[in-house]
Amino acid sequence: MENQDKNEANISVDLTFDQVIEELTTFEAFFTDKDSVKLLAEWLHEDYGINKAASRLALKYIIPFVLNRLSQLGKVVAQSWINKLHDNLSHRPLYEKLSRTLLDTLKTHTDKTYQSAMQVADSEQLKLLQATPSWIQLNAEQQGLVHLLLAQEKNHQQQLGISNDLHHLIDLLSFDLDLKSVEQLKSQAENVEKGSAIWLTYFKQHSDLIGRDAQLNRLDEFYDQETMFSWWAISGAGGIGKSRLALESIARHDYLWDAGFLHASKLDVPDALHKWMPLQPTIIVIDYAASYSKQIANWLDHIIRHKDNYLCPVRILILEREYKKQDWWEHLTTGSSAALVRKNAFYTQADPLELMPLNKTDQQTALASFLSSLDANGKLPEKDSAIWETIHELTTKGSPLFLGMVAIVLAHNELADIRQWQHLDLLDNIYSREKQAWQRQLADLSKQQQEQTINLLAFSTFIGGFDWDNHKEESIQTLLACELIDSKRDITKVRQRMTLLTGHEAGYLQPDLIGEYFLLHHDLFEDDDVLKHAFSLSQNITLQNLIRCATDYPENKKSFIWWKKLLSTAKEKDKTEILYETAFRIVSRLIIKAIYKVSLDVWLPALKKIDDKKIHARVLTTIGRVYYWMSNYGMASDYWKRSLSIQKEIGDKKGEGATLNNISLIFQMKSEYETALQYQKDSLAIQKEIGDETGVGITLNNMAINAKAQGDYDLAMNYLQESIVTPMDKLGESVTLNSMAAIAHARGNSDVALELLEKSLKTLDGVGNKLGIGSILNNISQIYSIRGDVDTALIYLKKSLMIREEIKDIFGLGTTLNNIANVYQARGEYDMALKCLHRSLVIRNEINDRLGKGVTLNNMASVYNSKGDYSASLCYSKEALCIQREVGDKEGICATLFNLGHFYYQNSQKEDAITAWLEVYQIASSMGLKQALDSLEELANYLNLSGGVYAWKALLDKRNSQS
């Protein structure tokens, strides 16, 4: 645009800041409607020649002030931080200049009677500004903003002060978060090949976001809450859509908020945030949180300390796969006063937002959306086609990423081709296509150059990409040392090839799961030196990739080989300790996924060889935990006792307290309650001594379960009352409420039990903890079942089943199926009952749950007995009894013997029946099993035995005297 005469004043130059804001409210739509905001940004870009990003930045600074005034006028509802802007305004010149610019632009474009007020920046002023050292630290967006301000002020009567004001602005912006905005991410790899790995990345958005409306709304609530700072987390398996959800959520707010993904390099800048002040509301998304827990903790601590000085609110959203029992999460939220402060700033002070696989209806919708993007609509299977069950399994029960892979395969194959596929067949197909694409893209290179480029791609993927801006020389030297480039002169060409293959300069393969699969099927890291250089260049990301490879593809041993090689070459103590911790993290994740064999056969034996007593104790504890989950209580007890001995020797009080509590569970499972209680009391004393509040809450809950099993409901309630006043998170509170409900139910107070369970359910609903919700729904069903309202019970059980299937809660799934079978049995629908029990039995066998298997077999015996198939009933009862005796399940033994007694009695084998019931009495009376003793009393009355439960003692004494 041409320069205006120097005597021509800007339209708004004589207005005060408040007057300018007042006039801006007459253009309400340009500050409340997203499309109109974009139009205003376009006008700024056209009039001043600045980049579009600078235009959007200018708007984000001023929109809150306009919303504030509109709120005062009753035209919009604004948040409290917006309403406080005038009181906290600390950089007034910046906002005054920008607000005048916006008003002039709006009047010029909406009222043609005004002369243009736009000015071109004064070249002399720009030259002076560009000479300052801080200028080069500004990105193009910020330089454009300065350009805009200078242009507006060219003829201002206070021109003498502009230079100082703008120098101050440059200093203020010298540390920029440089967030990757939605627009920047979407612009990456714009012309990608359909069906390629890049095409599947979250920022390409080649499918509609399906089945995540509730999660988007919760994120809106998180951003819009009335507080200056808060942080939250999204968790879920690889490929579940965490990054895509975060991207879509910030896209809904980016017209007002500075929102985007933070580059990992920013986290490593010492004292970075001391130079930063949020000049607009800011949403910071941090991916791969486990790799940067210490840095994230520092950022959280700094922002929490300074939030009251901020003009605008800040939100941090972190993304990671697992958080339960993960060190990174515990570092952020437990174990120190700083962690407690962080947890208090965590949204709802509860759990992360957990993403689950899509349900079957949403799977069909998502697949249709992917196929549409591939111009392959005709390849969508019919809704009632049996192939959907195959697709359900191939996509790990509904992962959006794997649905995208299925779409790619279907676009090039017939349905019949995939009917017999397993999960790895799908990945093999996608990986083969990707290699073919690389060959096409690198066709002009020699075979050696192609091989070198693919090796470089593997190296870059392992380290999470190259940071050319901050570590260019170090990266080049590493590549030379690994012989991945021939000379420095090659680096430009190499970077171009990497961008060609991956769509971005960092040069690593995405999505992660495809990148991991590539690493495991490439032989670059068989070279020890290459592996060592990768570890040295990017330790955190390299280890996180190792963990993901080990847990996403546990049967592939390459990740274990890498770990052993790194351990053998690590000389410094801190490096070896990090590698030990990495192996424990892998084992922890494998256990969560119920992948026990790989843990026991591969990782734990390697850790067991380490000559360190604390590590040895930790290995023994972990092995005990694996055997406990496998219902091998003898082995679990043995390993825990060995661990306890070492912990006592080395003075590991926290470990000792936890192990004592673990051992108590074994005795509790065997119904040896007095022994269990002693271990729990010893554990509690240690935990109170060292101030382990989390441990105290867990132990008190276990003591309550112990007391309840013995019929001492008052004592159980006392333990729970003490537990609930112990500081705990929402999940701990829910567990305690659940235990209280169990006691109320046992006392016959079903109304109170139901009230407590509904309160527990509401607590878990508030934090989105589906694991707990599935359990509570199951427990609510049992109240209705006892009342005889089996139809309502079945409604709750089906809800529980749906959730447990969705989140793959294998253990809970078996329990709920058993309870559904009980309802069908009560309704006389025996075939349906057996169908549920057979499915439960398959699950119990898959996870080697011997205890649960015993329960299921006993229930099957009961159903067959009700059907009149006494032979099958006797067979299943005996098999159940054998397992229960093997694992020491005293309550289960009583239940099975009780049913066996009825079987014998109905078949006129009265002596055998009495023998079975007398054994029940012996166990129940010695262990104080109230429920079994109450059942025996009812049975005595039915058999017309005088003395109630004492009749069994008389019968036992009589038999003993005769023998």
Short mmCIF file of N, CA and C in Angstrom, two decimals, residues 212-354:
data_model
loop_
_atom_site.label_atom_id
_atom_site.label_comp_id
_atom_site.label_asym_id
_atom_site.label_seq_id
_atom_site.Cartn_x
_atom_site.Cartn_y
_atom_site.Cartn_z
N ARG A 212 -15.66 -38.89 20.18
CA ARG A 212 -14.90 -38.16 21.20
C ARG A 212 -15.59 -36.86 21.63
N ASP A 213 -16.89 -36.75 21.39
CA ASP A 213 -17.59 -35.51 21.73
C ASP A 213 -17.53 -35.23 23.24
N ALA A 214 -17.75 -36.25 24.04
CA ALA A 214 -17.74 -36.06 25.50
C ALA A 214 -16.36 -35.60 25.96
N GLN A 215 -15.30 -36.17 25.38
CA GLN A 215 -13.95 -35.79 25.77
C GLN A 215 -13.62 -34.36 25.35
N LEU A 216 -14.09 -33.97 24.15
CA LEU A 216 -13.88 -32.59 23.71
C LEU A 216 -14.57 -31.61 24.64
N ASN A 217 -15.77 -31.96 25.07
CA ASN A 217 -16.50 -31.07 25.98
C ASN A 217 -15.79 -30.95 27.33
N ARG A 218 -15.21 -32.06 27.80
CA ARG A 218 -14.47 -32.01 29.06
C ARG A 218 -13.22 -31.15 28.93
N LEU A 219 -12.57 -31.22 27.78
CA LEU A 219 -11.40 -30.37 27.55
C LEU A 219 -11.81 -28.90 27.47
N ASP A 220 -12.96 -28.62 26.86
CA ASP A 220 -13.47 -27.25 26.86
C ASP A 220 -13.65 -26.74 28.29
N GLU A 221 -14.21 -27.58 29.14
CA GLU A 221 -14.42 -27.20 30.54
C GLU A 221 -13.08 -26.96 31.23
N PHE A 222 -12.08 -27.76 30.90
CA PHE A 222 -10.75 -27.59 31.47
C PHE A 222 -10.16 -26.25 31.06
N TYR A 223 -10.24 -25.90 29.78
CA TYR A 223 -9.68 -24.63 29.32
C TYR A 223 -10.44 -23.44 29.91
N ASP A 224 -11.76 -23.58 30.02
CA ASP A 224 -12.61 -22.43 30.37
C ASP A 224 -12.86 -22.26 31.86
N GLN A 225 -12.25 -23.08 32.69
CA GLN A 225 -12.49 -22.97 34.13
C GLN A 225 -11.99 -21.63 34.68
N GLU A 226 -12.54 -21.24 35.81
CA GLU A 226 -12.24 -19.94 36.41
C GLU A 226 -10.98 -20.01 37.27
N THR A 227 -9.84 -20.13 36.65
CA THR A 227 -8.58 -20.12 37.39
C THR A 227 -7.48 -19.68 36.44
N MET A 228 -6.44 -19.06 36.98
CA MET A 228 -5.37 -18.56 36.13
C MET A 228 -4.46 -19.67 35.62
N PHE A 229 -4.34 -20.75 36.40
CA PHE A 229 -3.52 -21.86 35.91
C PHE A 229 -4.11 -23.20 36.31
N SER A 230 -4.02 -24.13 35.39
CA SER A 230 -4.42 -25.51 35.66
C SER A 230 -3.72 -26.41 34.65
N TRP A 231 -3.53 -27.66 35.02
CA TRP A 231 -2.94 -28.62 34.08
C TRP A 231 -3.72 -29.91 34.13
N TRP A 232 -3.63 -30.66 33.05
CA TRP A 232 -4.36 -31.92 32.95
C TRP A 232 -3.56 -32.86 32.06
N ALA A 233 -4.02 -34.08 31.92
CA ALA A 233 -3.32 -35.06 31.11
C ALA A 233 -4.32 -35.92 30.36
N ILE A 234 -3.91 -36.38 29.18
CA ILE A 234 -4.67 -37.36 28.41
C ILE A 234 -3.82 -38.62 28.33
N SER A 235 -4.41 -39.76 28.68
CA SER A 235 -3.68 -41.02 28.60
C SER A 235 -4.45 -42.00 27.73
N GLY A 236 -3.75 -43.02 27.27
CA GLY A 236 -4.38 -44.04 26.44
C GLY A 236 -3.33 -44.75 25.60
N ALA A 237 -3.69 -45.90 25.11
CA ALA A 237 -2.74 -46.72 24.36
C ALA A 237 -2.27 -46.03 23.09
N GLY A 238 -1.14 -46.50 22.56
CA GLY A 238 -0.64 -45.96 21.30
C GLY A 238 -1.66 -46.15 20.20
N GLY A 239 -1.89 -45.09 19.41
CA GLY A 239 -2.84 -45.17 18.30
C GLY A 239 -4.28 -44.90 18.70
N ILE A 240 -4.51 -44.57 19.96
CA ILE A 240 -5.88 -44.38 20.45
C ILE A 240 -6.42 -42.99 20.11
N GLY A 241 -5.51 -42.04 19.77
CA GLY A 241 -5.97 -40.72 19.33
C GLY A 241 -5.75 -39.59 20.32
N LYS A 242 -4.73 -39.68 21.17
CA LYS A 242 -4.47 -38.63 22.17
C LYS A 242 -4.09 -37.31 21.49
N SER A 243 -3.13 -37.39 20.58
CA SER A 243 -2.66 -36.17 19.91
C SER A 243 -3.76 -35.57 19.04
N ARG A 244 -4.52 -36.42 18.37
CA ARG A 244 -5.61 -35.91 17.52
C ARG A 244 -6.66 -35.20 18.36
N LEU A 245 -7.00 -35.77 19.50
CA LEU A 245 -7.97 -35.14 20.39
C LEU A 245 -7.46 -33.79 20.87
N ALA A 246 -6.18 -33.75 21.27
CA ALA A 246 -5.60 -32.49 21.73
C ALA A 246 -5.62 -31.45 20.62
N LEU A 247 -5.28 -31.88 19.40
CA LEU A 247 -5.26 -30.96 18.25
C LEU A 247 -6.66 -30.39 18.00
N GLU A 248 -7.66 -31.25 17.97
CA GLU A 248 -9.03 -30.79 17.72
C GLU A 248 -9.52 -29.86 18.83
N SER A 249 -9.10 -30.16 20.06
CA SER A 249 -9.59 -29.34 21.18
C SER A 249 -8.99 -27.94 21.15
N ILE A 250 -7.69 -27.83 20.81
CA ILE A 250 -7.11 -26.48 20.78
C ILE A 250 -7.57 -25.72 19.54
N ALA A 251 -7.95 -26.45 18.48
CA ALA A 251 -8.46 -25.77 17.29
C ALA A 251 -9.75 -25.02 17.60
N ARG A 252 -10.49 -25.50 18.60
CA ARG A 252 -11.74 -24.84 18.99
C ARG A 252 -11.49 -23.55 19.77
N HIS A 253 -10.23 -23.30 20.14
CA HIS A 253 -9.91 -22.15 20.99
C HIS A 253 -8.83 -21.25 20.42
N ASP A 254 -8.27 -21.60 19.24
CA ASP A 254 -7.07 -20.90 18.80
C ASP A 254 -7.33 -19.49 18.29
N TYR A 255 -8.60 -19.08 18.12
CA TYR A 255 -8.85 -17.71 17.71
C TYR A 255 -8.60 -16.73 18.86
N LEU A 256 -8.69 -17.23 20.10
CA LEU A 256 -8.50 -16.39 21.27
C LEU A 256 -7.23 -16.76 22.03
N TRP A 257 -6.93 -18.05 22.08
CA TRP A 257 -5.80 -18.53 22.85
C TRP A 257 -4.57 -18.75 21.96
N ASP A 258 -3.40 -18.51 22.54
CA ASP A 258 -2.17 -18.96 21.90
C ASP A 258 -2.05 -20.44 22.27
N ALA A 259 -2.31 -21.31 21.32
CA ALA A 259 -2.43 -22.74 21.62
C ALA A 259 -1.63 -23.56 20.63
N GLY A 260 -0.91 -24.56 21.15
CA GLY A 260 -0.18 -25.43 20.27
C GLY A 260 0.68 -26.42 21.03
N PHE A 261 1.41 -27.25 20.28
CA PHE A 261 2.28 -28.27 20.84
C PHE A 261 3.67 -27.67 21.09
N LEU A 262 4.22 -27.92 22.26
CA LEU A 262 5.53 -27.39 22.62
C LEU A 262 6.62 -28.32 22.10
N HIS A 263 7.64 -27.73 21.48
CA HIS A 263 8.79 -28.54 21.04
C HIS A 263 9.59 -28.95 22.27
N ALA A 264 10.04 -30.19 22.28
CA ALA A 264 10.75 -30.72 23.45
C ALA A 264 11.98 -29.92 23.82
N SER A 265 12.63 -29.30 22.83
CA SER A 265 13.86 -28.54 23.11
C SER A 265 13.60 -27.38 24.05
N LYS A 266 12.39 -26.84 24.04
CA LYS A 266 12.07 -25.72 24.93
C LYS A 266 12.11 -26.13 26.40
N LEU A 267 11.75 -27.39 26.65
CA LEU A 267 11.74 -27.86 28.04
C LEU A 267 13.13 -27.90 28.64
N ASP A 268 14.14 -28.02 27.79
CA ASP A 268 15.51 -28.17 28.27
C ASP A 268 16.24 -26.84 28.44
N VAL A 269 15.57 -25.73 28.12
CA VAL A 269 16.22 -24.42 28.27
C VAL A 269 16.23 -24.03 29.75
N PRO A 270 17.42 -23.87 30.36
CA PRO A 270 17.49 -23.54 31.80
C PRO A 270 16.80 -22.20 32.10
N ASP A 271 15.99 -22.20 33.12
CA ASP A 271 15.30 -20.98 33.57
C ASP A 271 14.54 -20.28 32.44
N ALA A 272 14.07 -21.06 31.48
CA ALA A 272 13.42 -20.46 30.31
C ALA A 272 12.25 -19.57 30.69
N LEU A 273 11.43 -20.03 31.60
CA LEU A 273 10.19 -19.31 31.89
C LEU A 273 10.41 -18.02 32.67
N HIS A 274 11.61 -17.81 33.18
CA HIS A 274 11.88 -16.55 33.89
C HIS A 274 11.81 -15.37 32.93
N LYS A 275 11.96 -15.64 31.64
CA LYS A 275 11.90 -14.58 30.63
C LYS A 275 10.52 -14.49 29.97
N TRP A 276 9.59 -15.31 30.44
CA TRP A 276 8.31 -15.41 29.73
C TRP A 276 7.17 -14.86 30.56
N MET A 277 6.31 -14.11 29.87
CA MET A 277 5.08 -13.61 30.48
C MET A 277 3.96 -13.83 29.48
N PRO A 278 2.89 -14.54 29.85
CA PRO A 278 1.80 -14.76 28.90
C PRO A 278 1.06 -13.47 28.59
N LEU A 279 1.18 -13.01 27.35
CA LEU A 279 0.50 -11.78 26.93
C LEU A 279 -0.87 -12.08 26.33
N GLN A 280 -1.23 -13.35 26.31
CA GLN A 280 -2.55 -13.78 25.85
C GLN A 280 -2.83 -15.13 26.50
N PRO A 281 -4.08 -15.53 26.59
CA PRO A 281 -4.38 -16.85 27.17
C PRO A 281 -3.64 -17.93 26.39
N THR A 282 -3.06 -18.89 27.10
CA THR A 282 -2.12 -19.82 26.48
C THR A 282 -2.43 -21.27 26.84
N ILE A 283 -2.49 -22.13 25.83
CA ILE A 283 -2.63 -23.58 26.03
C ILE A 283 -1.36 -24.24 25.50
N ILE A 284 -0.64 -24.94 26.38
CA ILE A 284 0.60 -25.61 26.02
C ILE A 284 0.37 -27.11 26.06
N VAL A 285 0.54 -27.78 24.91
CA VAL A 285 0.40 -29.23 24.84
C VAL A 285 1.80 -29.85 24.82
N ILE A 286 2.04 -30.79 25.73
CA ILE A 286 3.35 -31.45 25.82
C ILE A 286 3.14 -32.95 25.61
N ASP A 287 3.70 -33.47 24.53
CA ASP A 287 3.58 -34.90 24.23
C ASP A 287 4.77 -35.66 24.83
N TYR A 288 4.63 -36.97 24.95
CA TYR A 288 5.69 -37.85 25.48
C TYR A 288 6.14 -37.41 26.88
N ALA A 289 5.17 -37.23 27.75
CA ALA A 289 5.45 -36.69 29.08
C ALA A 289 6.44 -37.52 29.87
N ALA A 290 6.42 -38.84 29.70
CA ALA A 290 7.32 -39.71 30.48
C ALA A 290 8.78 -39.39 30.21
N SER A 291 9.09 -38.84 29.05
CA SER A 291 10.49 -38.52 28.72
C SER A 291 10.97 -37.25 29.40
N TYR A 292 10.04 -36.44 29.91
CA TYR A 292 10.41 -35.11 30.41
C TYR A 292 9.78 -34.80 31.76
N SER A 293 9.62 -35.79 32.61
CA SER A 293 8.87 -35.56 33.85
C SER A 293 9.54 -34.51 34.73
N LYS A 294 10.88 -34.51 34.80
CA LYS A 294 11.57 -33.53 35.64
C LYS A 294 11.42 -32.12 35.08
N GLN A 295 11.55 -32.01 33.75
CA GLN A 295 11.41 -30.69 33.14
C GLN A 295 9.98 -30.18 33.27
N ILE A 296 9.01 -31.07 33.08
CA ILE A 296 7.61 -30.66 33.22
C ILE A 296 7.34 -30.22 34.66
N ALA A 297 7.91 -30.96 35.62
CA ALA A 297 7.74 -30.57 37.03
C ALA A 297 8.28 -29.16 37.26
N ASN A 298 9.42 -28.84 36.67
CA ASN A 298 10.00 -27.50 36.83
C ASN A 298 9.09 -26.44 36.24
N TRP A 299 8.55 -26.71 35.07
CA TRP A 299 7.63 -25.75 34.43
C TRP A 299 6.38 -25.56 35.28
N LEU A 300 5.81 -26.65 35.75
CA LEU A 300 4.61 -26.54 36.58
C LEU A 300 4.90 -25.73 37.84
N ASP A 301 6.02 -26.03 38.49
CA ASP A 301 6.38 -25.33 39.73
C ASP A 301 6.54 -23.83 39.49
N HIS A 302 7.21 -23.48 38.39
CA HIS A 302 7.42 -22.06 38.09
C HIS A 302 6.09 -21.35 37.84
N ILE A 303 5.25 -21.94 37.01
CA ILE A 303 3.99 -21.28 36.67
C ILE A 303 3.09 -21.17 37.89
N ILE A 304 3.08 -22.20 38.73
CA ILE A 304 2.26 -22.15 39.95
C ILE A 304 2.73 -21.00 40.86
N ARG A 305 4.06 -20.82 40.94
CA ARG A 305 4.59 -19.74 41.80
C ARG A 305 4.25 -18.37 41.26
N HIS A 306 4.17 -18.23 39.94
CA HIS A 306 4.03 -16.90 39.34
C HIS A 306 2.65 -16.63 38.76
N LYS A 307 1.74 -17.57 38.87
CA LYS A 307 0.44 -17.43 38.20
C LYS A 307 -0.33 -16.19 38.63
N ASP A 308 -0.16 -15.78 39.88
CA ASP A 308 -0.91 -14.61 40.37
C ASP A 308 -0.43 -13.32 39.73
N ASN A 309 0.77 -13.36 39.12
CA ASN A 309 1.30 -12.18 38.44
C ASN A 309 0.94 -12.16 36.96
N TYR A 310 0.32 -13.24 36.48
CA TYR A 310 0.00 -13.33 35.06
C TYR A 310 -1.26 -12.54 34.75
N LEU A 311 -1.24 -11.94 33.59
CA LEU A 311 -2.40 -11.20 33.11
C LEU A 311 -3.44 -12.14 32.52
N CYS A 312 -2.96 -13.22 31.89
CA CYS A 312 -3.84 -14.13 31.17
C CYS A 312 -3.66 -15.56 31.68
N PRO A 313 -4.70 -16.37 31.55
CA PRO A 313 -4.63 -17.74 32.06
C PRO A 313 -3.71 -18.64 31.23
N VAL A 314 -3.19 -19.67 31.87
CA VAL A 314 -2.32 -20.65 31.21
C VAL A 314 -2.85 -22.04 31.51
N ARG A 315 -2.87 -22.88 30.49
CA ARG A 315 -3.24 -24.29 30.64
C ARG A 315 -2.11 -25.15 30.07
N ILE A 316 -1.77 -26.21 30.78
CA ILE A 316 -0.81 -27.19 30.26
C ILE A 316 -1.53 -28.53 30.15
N LEU A 317 -1.47 -29.12 28.97
CA LEU A 317 -2.08 -30.41 28.71
C LEU A 317 -0.98 -31.38 28.31
N ILE A 318 -0.75 -32.42 29.11
CA ILE A 318 0.31 -33.37 28.79
C ILE A 318 -0.29 -34.69 28.29
N LEU A 319 0.46 -35.33 27.40
CA LEU A 319 -0.01 -36.56 26.76
C LEU A 319 0.97 -37.70 27.03
N GLU A 320 0.45 -38.85 27.40
CA GLU A 320 1.30 -40.03 27.59
C GLU A 320 0.41 -41.26 27.59
N ARG A 321 1.00 -42.40 27.28
CA ARG A 321 0.22 -43.64 27.15
C ARG A 321 -0.31 -44.12 28.50
N GLU A 322 0.59 -44.52 29.38
CA GLU A 322 0.18 -45.03 30.68
C GLU A 322 0.57 -44.04 31.78
N TYR A 323 -0.23 -44.01 32.83
CA TYR A 323 0.15 -43.19 33.98
C TYR A 323 0.06 -43.98 35.29
N LYS A 324 -0.81 -44.99 35.36
CA LYS A 324 -0.97 -45.74 36.60
C LYS A 324 0.30 -46.50 36.94
N LYS A 325 0.78 -46.30 38.17
CA LYS A 325 1.99 -46.96 38.66
C LYS A 325 3.20 -46.67 37.79
N GLN A 326 3.20 -45.50 37.13
CA GLN A 326 4.34 -45.10 36.30
C GLN A 326 5.16 -44.04 37.03
N ASP A 327 6.48 -44.16 36.97
CA ASP A 327 7.36 -43.27 37.73
C ASP A 327 7.17 -41.81 37.35
N TRP A 328 6.99 -41.52 36.06
CA TRP A 328 6.86 -40.12 35.64
C TRP A 328 5.65 -39.46 36.31
N TRP A 329 4.56 -40.22 36.41
CA TRP A 329 3.35 -39.68 37.01
C TRP A 329 3.51 -39.52 38.52
N GLU A 330 4.13 -40.50 39.14
CA GLU A 330 4.35 -40.41 40.59
C GLU A 330 5.29 -39.26 40.92
N HIS A 331 6.29 -39.02 40.06
CA HIS A 331 7.20 -37.90 40.28
C HIS A 331 6.44 -36.57 40.25
N LEU A 332 5.49 -36.45 39.33
CA LEU A 332 4.75 -35.20 39.20
C LEU A 332 3.73 -35.00 40.32
N THR A 333 3.19 -36.08 40.87
CA THR A 333 2.01 -35.93 41.74
C THR A 333 2.15 -36.48 43.16
N THR A 334 3.22 -37.19 43.48
CA THR A 334 3.33 -37.78 44.82
C THR A 334 4.76 -37.68 45.33
N GLY A 335 4.91 -37.86 46.64
CA GLY A 335 6.24 -38.04 47.23
C GLY A 335 6.94 -36.80 47.70
N SER A 336 6.36 -35.61 47.53
CA SER A 336 7.01 -34.38 48.00
C SER A 336 5.96 -33.29 48.17
N SER A 337 6.35 -32.24 48.91
CA SER A 337 5.41 -31.12 49.09
C SER A 337 5.16 -30.41 47.76
N ALA A 338 6.20 -30.34 46.90
CA ALA A 338 6.02 -29.71 45.59
C ALA A 338 5.03 -30.51 44.74
N ALA A 339 5.12 -31.85 44.84
CA ALA A 339 4.19 -32.70 44.09
C ALA A 339 2.76 -32.50 44.56
N LEU A 340 2.58 -32.31 45.87
CA LEU A 340 1.24 -32.06 46.42
C LEU A 340 0.67 -30.75 45.88
N VAL A 341 1.52 -29.73 45.78
CA VAL A 341 1.08 -28.44 45.22
C VAL A 341 0.70 -28.62 43.76
N ARG A 342 1.51 -29.42 43.03
CA ARG A 342 1.17 -29.69 41.62
C ARG A 342 -0.16 -30.40 41.51
N LYS A 343 -0.37 -31.41 42.36
CA LYS A 343 -1.62 -32.18 42.29
C LYS A 343 -2.82 -31.28 42.58
N ASN A 344 -2.64 -30.30 43.47
CA ASN A 344 -3.74 -29.38 43.78
C ASN A 344 -4.09 -28.50 42.58
N ALA A 345 -3.11 -28.28 41.69
CA ALA A 345 -3.36 -27.48 40.49
C ALA A 345 -3.86 -28.33 39.34
N PHE A 346 -3.87 -29.66 39.52
CA PHE A 346 -4.32 -30.57 38.48
C PHE A 346 -5.84 -30.47 38.35
N TYR A 347 -6.32 -30.47 37.13
CA TYR A 347 -7.76 -30.29 36.89
C TYR A 347 -8.57 -31.36 37.63
N THR A 348 -9.49 -30.94 38.43
CA THR A 348 -10.36 -31.77 39.29
C THR A 348 -9.59 -32.52 40.37
N GLN A 349 -8.25 -32.35 40.41
CA GLN A 349 -7.39 -33.03 41.40
C GLN A 349 -7.61 -34.54 41.37
N ALA A 350 -7.92 -35.05 40.22
CA ALA A 350 -8.26 -36.48 40.13
C ALA A 350 -7.33 -37.16 39.13
N ASP A 351 -7.89 -37.85 38.17
CA ASP A 351 -7.10 -38.64 37.24
C ASP A 351 -7.05 -38.00 35.86
N PRO A 352 -6.09 -38.43 35.04
CA PRO A 352 -6.06 -37.97 33.65
C PRO A 352 -7.31 -38.41 32.89
N LEU A 353 -7.51 -37.79 31.76
CA LEU A 353 -8.59 -38.15 30.86
C LEU A 353 -8.14 -39.38 30.07
N GLU A 354 -8.73 -40.53 30.37
CA GLU A 354 -8.32 -41.77 29.73
C GLU A 354 -9.13 -42.02 28.46
#
